[in-house]
């Protein structure tokens, strides 16, 4: 090892544990979970050891190196262009055949490989064992068995990776059947002479035979294309199938042969508890009852927990007030300190934290256990009506935590059209900040049933909008193709870490904003700007939406972070007993409008990055107008029930 | 035989051999496909390829684990469980064995 910085990439099928290995190796904070498609962007981390730096890259999970989805392009180009010093191919030991299919393609990319034979425990539960030395010999690649969630085998994996970096020996190619191999060789020899790219010639030859359009596009020489076409015709003639089918099935034949050779039956398979759970959890009747029950349980649980601790913390902090008021400081400074700074901190702790902390914990549990993918399965049909498929449910569920990763997470959708629809709908899913308002304001002061009504209204809105978007955005929806993850007993350490990763974002990112906003608001009050600004909003706020004019200011702050609407309300009126300042109807309208009126700045930014200014602006304006129009109509309609 | 079957026509526990994919417009009697079945859209080459890469190669044997009346079909193939949306499942020709 003579250079200072090395790169190791983690590659493999979706949901085999790449991100877990990444986190364990680098101490990184990749969001992990037991469902395919969490990692949509490559993540990077650094290990420093004995004077050398190793740059670890976690690639999105893929099944092939073709260019069906964006993740596959990202991963393929990274491995081919950046030429990492070692590629750790994470393999799910419990489904070796499927995973080796991908390994064979990595071998074709001619990168220095190590196999991490992960989820070794699940395989043993199936009553199987793998002769990994034989596997290593057959493939010509070092193999290390690991159980990443329990941090087993990872040290050995890391040591082996360093060895692979040291002695870069070329992996010998795995050979196809005679006819295919003949054609690959003819093409390879021509490509070797004619073309110079970062892809190995043999890889290009195989991909050309497989009808890979993006590889075809980089071949400028028409003679090679013509030759490839001629060879493909030859394959069709012999096999009677399309060339890609021939190559894919030969690759699977090789994978099956190797898997069969190295896998041994060892003892009896334990009864697969997961299959039995699924008999109930995915049943056409009980499945939906459990899903609905679980959702209500989560809602009530978070609400009860949150409101209890919110009140407890609130009363404790009140005790601090006399101490601050009596501080020997100029009155102005004193007011800024208490009304601005301290109230900001207290609001963050008492109004927001008690609700989002348990919420994130439950989200992590859902993700890690494997139930999230079951929700996708159960809701596929509803999603289809929205012009999406069940996989869209996963970013949408993520949206209950925060909209930003939800919009990013829509990358698991294969097509731009589906992504765009999913992302718009994701902005409307009540994120944790909005849940705070529903629980902390509507549920506490009006009753939980009203919060559920607003939830229901939001979902109906999402449903109608989804159907409309589906009708008016060109194209038809693709369908669901998803590998069902195994159920896994959640590992406490991983759950807590996951919860903390999300919570940390709130503490480090949102807290400063909340405090700053409170101070700004206090300055507004000192300068007597509050009333003029409020009057500006009065026509819409009061006459149309029936809210107090000051609500306009809180909505303005709410663009920064949605929970600021509630925090600013308490700052403006110096109370968190909202029943004193708002009528029941106002509470309801306030809650509803906050749900939908505009995505927060962070969401707008990520939306712009993913979809461009035009679409981002359209969504912001659309949601803003939609909220005002619908909020107003609702206000007029509610006059009958809530005077 | 003669009668063409697709994945949605199978019951849980049935085993079947994959024959091919519908890339044309032909439709089957709706088996809980809902209004979508009226839309004409065929399986693109990309999707057919993806399914093959997931192990649904012509000739391979799959077992149906679950067939939701209006939802997806779950099958076991290459040692893993795969959930396939109803619309796609209705375009995968199989032969019951």
PDB file of N, CA and C in Angstrom, chain A residues 63-64 66 68 72 95 97-98 126 210 244-245 248-249 252 278-279 282 284 377 381 384 470 476-477 479-484, chain B residues 36 41 45-47 49-55 57-58 66 68-70 72 74 77-85 87-88:
ATOM      1  N   UNK A  63     -30.307  -5.326  -8.805  1.00  0.00           N
ATOM      2  CA  UNK A  63     -30.377  -6.749  -9.159  1.00  0.00           C
ATOM      3  C   UNK A  63     -29.544  -7.066 -10.382  1.00  0.00           C
ATOM      4  N   UNK A  64     -29.127  -6.021 -11.091  1.00  0.00           N
ATOM      5  CA  UNK A  64     -28.471  -6.277 -12.348  1.00  0.00           C
ATOM      6  C   UNK A  64     -27.648  -5.045 -12.722  1.00  0.00           C
ATOM      7  N   UNK A  66     -27.804  -3.874 -15.748  1.00  0.00           N
ATOM      8  CA  UNK A  66     -28.426  -3.282 -16.927  1.00  0.00           C
ATOM      9  C   UNK A  66     -28.861  -1.874 -16.527  1.00  0.00           C
ATOM     10  N   UNK A  68     -32.073  -0.499 -16.154  1.00  0.00           N
ATOM     11  CA  UNK A  68     -33.508  -0.430 -15.993  1.00  0.00           C
ATOM     12  C   UNK A  68     -33.899   0.725 -15.068  1.00  0.00           C
ATOM     13  N   UNK A  72     -29.319   1.528 -10.848  1.00  0.00           N
ATOM     14  CA  UNK A  72     -28.405   0.641 -11.556  1.00  0.00           C
ATOM     15  C   UNK A  72     -27.377   1.435 -12.345  1.00  0.00           C
ATOM     16  N   UNK A  95     -30.427 -16.513   0.100  1.00  0.00           N
ATOM     17  CA  UNK A  95     -30.886 -16.703  -1.286  1.00  0.00           C
ATOM     18  C   UNK A  95     -29.706 -16.515  -2.233  1.00  0.00           C
ATOM     19  N   UNK A  97     -28.669 -18.089  -4.952  1.00  0.00           N
ATOM     20  CA  UNK A  97     -28.822 -18.134  -6.397  1.00  0.00           C
ATOM     21  C   UNK A  97     -29.045 -16.732  -6.980  1.00  0.00           C
ATOM     22  N   UNK A  98     -30.072 -16.062  -6.428  1.00  0.00           N
ATOM     23  CA  UNK A  98     -30.432 -14.731  -6.889  1.00  0.00           C
ATOM     24  C   UNK A  98     -29.256 -13.757  -6.756  1.00  0.00           C
ATOM     25  N   UNK A 126     -32.816 -21.856   7.838  1.00  0.00           N
ATOM     26  CA  UNK A 126     -33.457 -22.614   6.765  1.00  0.00           C
ATOM     27  C   UNK A 126     -32.913 -24.039   6.696  1.00  0.00           C
ATOM     28  N   UNK A 210     -26.744  -8.307 -25.087  1.00  0.00           N
ATOM     29  CA  UNK A 210     -27.934  -8.261 -24.230  1.00  0.00           C
ATOM     30  C   UNK A 210     -28.880  -7.123 -24.603  1.00  0.00           C
ATOM     31  N   UNK A 244     -31.177 -11.458 -24.989  1.00  0.00           N
ATOM     32  CA  UNK A 244     -31.033 -11.159 -23.556  1.00  0.00           C
ATOM     33  C   UNK A 244     -31.596 -12.292 -22.701  1.00  0.00           C
ATOM     34  N   UNK A 245     -32.669 -12.927 -23.190  1.00  0.00           N
ATOM     35  CA  UNK A 245     -33.207 -14.065 -22.449  1.00  0.00           C
ATOM     36  C   UNK A 245     -32.179 -15.191 -22.394  1.00  0.00           C
ATOM     37  N   UNK A 248     -29.394 -14.061 -19.917  1.00  0.00           N
ATOM     38  CA  UNK A 248     -29.873 -14.064 -18.536  1.00  0.00           C
ATOM     39  C   UNK A 248     -30.056 -15.493 -18.037  1.00  0.00           C
ATOM     40  N   UNK A 249     -30.643 -16.345 -18.880  1.00  0.00           N
ATOM     41  CA  UNK A 249     -30.886 -17.690 -18.356  1.00  0.00           C
ATOM     42  C   UNK A 249     -29.593 -18.485 -18.254  1.00  0.00           C
ATOM     43  N   UNK A 252     -28.185 -17.402 -14.999  1.00  0.00           N
ATOM     44  CA  UNK A 252     -28.865 -18.060 -13.880  1.00  0.00           C
ATOM     45  C   UNK A 252     -28.481 -19.523 -13.767  1.00  0.00           C
ATOM     46  N   UNK A 278     -47.139 -14.131   8.033  1.00  0.00           N
ATOM     47  CA  UNK A 278     -47.716 -13.598   6.803  1.00  0.00           C
ATOM     48  C   UNK A 278     -49.087 -14.184   6.487  1.00  0.00           C
ATOM     49  N   UNK A 279     -49.324 -15.409   6.965  1.00  0.00           N
ATOM     50  CA  UNK A 279     -50.649 -15.993   6.718  1.00  0.00           C
ATOM     51  C   UNK A 279     -51.737 -15.118   7.324  1.00  0.00           C
ATOM     52  N   UNK A 282     -50.853 -10.900   5.946  1.00  0.00           N
ATOM     53  CA  UNK A 282     -51.123 -10.587   4.545  1.00  0.00           C
ATOM     54  C   UNK A 282     -52.415 -11.231   4.058  1.00  0.00           C
ATOM     55  N   UNK A 284     -56.305 -11.527   3.185  1.00  0.00           N
ATOM     56  CA  UNK A 284     -57.116 -10.485   2.540  1.00  0.00           C
ATOM     57  C   UNK A 284     -58.071  -9.791   3.514  1.00  0.00           C
ATOM     58  N   UNK A 377     -47.292  -4.224   0.160  1.00  0.00           N
ATOM     59  CA  UNK A 377     -48.006  -5.337  -0.472  1.00  0.00           C
ATOM     60  C   UNK A 377     -49.516  -5.143  -0.333  1.00  0.00           C
ATOM     61  N   UNK A 381     -52.985  -2.124  -4.313  1.00  0.00           N
ATOM     62  CA  UNK A 381     -54.178  -1.872  -5.113  1.00  0.00           C
ATOM     63  C   UNK A 381     -54.652  -0.413  -5.016  1.00  0.00           C
ATOM     64  N   UNK A 384     -52.344   1.755  -6.848  1.00  0.00           N
ATOM     65  CA  UNK A 384     -52.510   1.660  -8.286  1.00  0.00           C
ATOM     66  C   UNK A 384     -53.559   2.641  -8.778  1.00  0.00           C
ATOM     67  N   UNK A 470     -52.736  11.272 -12.010  1.00  0.00           N
ATOM     68  CA  UNK A 470     -52.595  10.067 -12.797  1.00  0.00           C
ATOM     69  C   UNK A 470     -53.305  10.198 -14.133  1.00  0.00           C
ATOM     70  N   UNK A 476     -48.806   5.593 -18.387  1.00  0.00           N
ATOM     71  CA  UNK A 476     -49.599   4.750 -17.504  1.00  0.00           C
ATOM     72  C   UNK A 476     -48.682   4.202 -16.431  1.00  0.00           C
ATOM     73  N   UNK A 477     -49.275   3.827 -15.284  1.00  0.00           N
ATOM     74  CA  UNK A 477     -48.420   3.417 -14.171  1.00  0.00           C
ATOM     75  C   UNK A 477     -47.746   2.075 -14.426  1.00  0.00           C
ATOM     76  N   UNK A 479     -46.043  -1.392 -12.674  1.00  0.00           N
ATOM     77  CA  UNK A 479     -46.533  -2.225 -11.591  1.00  0.00           C
ATOM     78  C   UNK A 479     -45.469  -2.518 -10.562  1.00  0.00           C
ATOM     79  N   UNK A 480     -45.904  -3.229  -9.531  1.00  0.00           N
ATOM     80  CA  UNK A 480     -45.023  -3.564  -8.424  1.00  0.00           C
ATOM     81  C   UNK A 480     -44.219  -4.823  -8.739  1.00  0.00           C
ATOM     82  N   UNK A 481     -42.922  -4.741  -8.534  1.00  0.00           N
ATOM     83  CA  UNK A 481     -42.084  -5.948  -8.535  1.00  0.00           C
ATOM     84  C   UNK A 481     -41.128  -5.773  -7.374  1.00  0.00           C
ATOM     85  N   UNK A 482     -41.363  -6.503  -6.305  1.00  0.00           N
ATOM     86  CA  UNK A 482     -40.593  -6.243  -5.087  1.00  0.00           C
ATOM     87  C   UNK A 482     -40.246  -7.547  -4.396  1.00  0.00           C
ATOM     88  N   UNK A 483     -39.014  -7.644  -3.963  1.00  0.00           N
ATOM     89  CA  UNK A 483     -38.634  -8.818  -3.195  1.00  0.00           C
ATOM     90  C   UNK A 483     -39.156  -8.628  -1.777  1.00  0.00           C
ATOM     91  N   UNK A 484     -39.819  -9.638  -1.235  1.00  0.00           N
ATOM     92  CA  UNK A 484     -40.344  -9.519   0.125  1.00  0.00           C
ATOM     93  C   UNK A 484     -39.221  -9.797   1.119  1.00  0.00           C
TER      94      UNK A 484
ATOM     95  N   UNK B  36     -58.477  -0.712 -14.188  1.00  0.00           N
ATOM     96  CA  UNK B  36     -57.229  -0.620 -14.936  1.00  0.00           C
ATOM     97  C   UNK B  36     -57.140  -1.598 -16.089  1.00  0.00           C
ATOM     98  N   UNK B  41     -52.207  -1.378 -22.057  1.00  0.00           N
ATOM     99  CA  UNK B  41     -50.777  -1.100 -22.054  1.00  0.00           C
ATOM    100  C   UNK B  41     -50.029  -2.405 -21.920  1.00  0.00           C
ATOM    101  N   UNK B  45     -40.245  -3.798 -22.820  1.00  0.00           N
ATOM    102  CA  UNK B  45     -39.104  -4.713 -22.844  1.00  0.00           C
ATOM    103  C   UNK B  45     -38.303  -4.606 -21.548  1.00  0.00           C
ATOM    104  N   UNK B  46     -38.216  -3.387 -21.014  1.00  0.00           N
ATOM    105  CA  UNK B  46     -37.446  -3.181 -19.780  1.00  0.00           C
ATOM    106  C   UNK B  46     -37.995  -4.024 -18.653  1.00  0.00           C
ATOM    107  N   UNK B  47     -39.323  -4.031 -18.529  1.00  0.00           N
ATOM    108  CA  UNK B  47     -39.942  -4.765 -17.435  1.00  0.00           C
ATOM    109  C   UNK B  47     -39.789  -6.273 -17.632  1.00  0.00           C
ATOM    110  N   UNK B  49     -37.468  -7.725 -19.044  1.00  0.00           N
ATOM    111  CA  UNK B  49     -36.090  -8.025 -18.731  1.00  0.00           C
ATOM    112  C   UNK B  49     -35.855  -8.072 -17.226  1.00  0.00           C
ATOM    113  N   UNK B  50     -36.461  -7.077 -16.531  1.00  0.00           N
ATOM    114  CA  UNK B  50     -36.321  -7.046 -15.075  1.00  0.00           C
ATOM    115  C   UNK B  50     -36.862  -8.332 -14.452  1.00  0.00           C
ATOM    116  N   UNK B  51     -38.027  -8.770 -14.924  1.00  0.00           N
ATOM    117  CA  UNK B  51     -38.625  -9.990 -14.381  1.00  0.00           C
ATOM    118  C   UNK B  51     -37.708 -11.185 -14.606  1.00  0.00           C
ATOM    119  N   UNK B  52     -37.086 -11.214 -15.768  1.00  0.00           N
ATOM    120  CA  UNK B  52     -36.164 -12.324 -16.040  1.00  0.00           C
ATOM    121  C   UNK B  52     -34.966 -12.245 -15.120  1.00  0.00           C
ATOM    122  N   UNK B  53     -34.507 -11.022 -14.877  1.00  0.00           N
ATOM    123  CA  UNK B  53     -33.356 -10.868 -13.988  1.00  0.00           C
ATOM    124  C   UNK B  53     -33.697 -11.243 -12.554  1.00  0.00           C
ATOM    125  N   UNK B  54     -35.002 -11.150 -12.203  1.00  0.00           N
ATOM    126  CA  UNK B  54     -35.424 -11.572 -10.871  1.00  0.00           C
ATOM    127  C   UNK B  54     -35.649 -13.086 -10.829  1.00  0.00           C
ATOM    128  N   UNK B  55     -35.423 -13.754 -11.928  1.00  0.00           N
ATOM    129  CA  UNK B  55     -35.496 -15.214 -11.922  1.00  0.00           C
ATOM    130  C   UNK B  55     -36.667 -15.804 -12.691  1.00  0.00           C
ATOM    131  N   UNK B  57     -37.403 -16.624 -15.624  1.00  0.00           N
ATOM    132  CA  UNK B  57     -36.949 -16.926 -16.979  1.00  0.00           C
ATOM    133  C   UNK B  57     -37.888 -17.980 -17.551  1.00  0.00           C
ATOM    134  N   UNK B  58     -38.167 -17.926 -18.852  1.00  0.00           N
ATOM    135  CA  UNK B  58     -38.977 -18.989 -19.447  1.00  0.00           C
ATOM    136  C   UNK B  58     -38.391 -20.350 -19.086  1.00  0.00           C
ATOM    137  N   UNK B  66     -49.338 -16.601  -2.451  1.00  0.00           N
ATOM    138  CA  UNK B  66     -50.511 -15.824  -2.065  1.00  0.00           C
ATOM    139  C   UNK B  66     -51.024 -15.148  -3.313  1.00  0.00           C
ATOM    140  N   UNK B  68     -53.787 -12.282  -3.813  1.00  0.00           N
ATOM    141  CA  UNK B  68     -54.806 -11.395  -3.249  1.00  0.00           C
ATOM    142  C   UNK B  68     -55.901 -11.211  -4.286  1.00  0.00           C
ATOM    143  N   UNK B  69     -57.164 -11.190  -3.836  1.00  0.00           N
ATOM    144  CA  UNK B  69     -58.253 -11.106  -4.816  1.00  0.00           C
ATOM    145  C   UNK B  69     -58.150  -9.877  -5.731  1.00  0.00           C
ATOM    146  N   UNK B  70     -57.773  -8.727  -5.172  1.00  0.00           N
ATOM    147  CA  UNK B  70     -57.613  -7.578  -6.060  1.00  0.00           C
ATOM    148  C   UNK B  70     -56.217  -6.976  -5.935  1.00  0.00           C
ATOM    149  N   UNK B  72     -51.716  -7.754  -5.220  1.00  0.00           N
ATOM    150  CA  UNK B  72     -50.594  -8.431  -5.889  1.00  0.00           C
ATOM    151  C   UNK B  72     -50.572  -9.948  -5.685  1.00  0.00           C
ATOM    152  N   UNK B  74     -47.987 -13.067  -4.681  1.00  0.00           N
ATOM    153  CA  UNK B  74     -46.666 -13.333  -4.115  1.00  0.00           C
ATOM    154  C   UNK B  74     -46.224 -14.711  -4.556  1.00  0.00           C
ATOM    155  N   UNK B  77     -39.583 -17.772  -6.028  1.00  0.00           N
ATOM    156  CA  UNK B  77     -38.769 -18.091  -7.187  1.00  0.00           C
ATOM    157  C   UNK B  77     -37.300 -17.892  -6.820  1.00  0.00           C
ATOM    158  N   UNK B  78     -36.455 -18.812  -7.229  1.00  0.00           N
ATOM    159  CA  UNK B  78     -35.024 -18.759  -6.917  1.00  0.00           C
ATOM    160  C   UNK B  78     -34.774 -18.590  -5.416  1.00  0.00           C
ATOM    161  N   UNK B  79     -35.617 -19.225  -4.621  1.00  0.00           N
ATOM    162  CA  UNK B  79     -35.379 -19.190  -3.181  1.00  0.00           C
ATOM    163  C   UNK B  79     -35.794 -17.925  -2.466  1.00  0.00           C
ATOM    164  N   UNK B  80     -36.388 -16.985  -3.183  1.00  0.00           N
ATOM    165  CA  UNK B  80     -36.867 -15.781  -2.495  1.00  0.00           C
ATOM    166  C   UNK B  80     -38.324 -15.534  -2.849  1.00  0.00           C
ATOM    167  N   UNK B  81     -38.944 -14.703  -2.029  1.00  0.00           N
ATOM    168  CA  UNK B  81     -40.337 -14.351  -2.286  1.00  0.00           C
ATOM    169  C   UNK B  81     -40.411 -13.034  -3.039  1.00  0.00           C
ATOM    170  N   UNK B  82     -41.262 -13.025  -4.046  1.00  0.00           N
ATOM    171  CA  UNK B  82     -41.373 -11.841  -4.887  1.00  0.00           C
ATOM    172  C   UNK B  82     -42.832 -11.404  -4.909  1.00  0.00           C
ATOM    173  N   UNK B  83     -43.068 -10.110  -4.680  1.00  0.00           N
ATOM    174  CA  UNK B  83     -44.431  -9.586  -4.809  1.00  0.00           C
ATOM    175  C   UNK B  83     -44.560  -8.953  -6.181  1.00  0.00           C
ATOM    176  N   UNK B  84     -45.591  -9.352  -6.908  1.00  0.00           N
ATOM    177  CA  UNK B  84     -45.770  -8.832  -8.262  1.00  0.00           C
ATOM    178  C   UNK B  84     -47.166  -8.232  -8.383  1.00  0.00           C
ATOM    179  N   UNK B  85     -47.225  -6.988  -8.816  1.00  0.00           N
ATOM    180  CA  UNK B  85     -48.507  -6.303  -8.976  1.00  0.00           C
ATOM    181  C   UNK B  85     -49.431  -7.080  -9.910  1.00  0.00           C
ATOM    182  N   UNK B  87     -51.415  -6.331 -12.279  1.00  0.00           N
ATOM    183  CA  UNK B  87     -51.371  -6.047 -13.701  1.00  0.00           C
ATOM    184  C   UNK B  87     -50.216  -6.751 -14.400  1.00  0.00           C
ATOM    185  N   UNK B  88     -49.072  -6.729 -13.744  1.00  0.00           N
ATOM    186  CA  UNK B  88     -47.910  -7.403 -14.330  1.00  0.00           C
ATOM    187  C   UNK B  88     -48.125  -8.912 -14.290  1.00  0.00           C
TER     188      UNK B  88
END
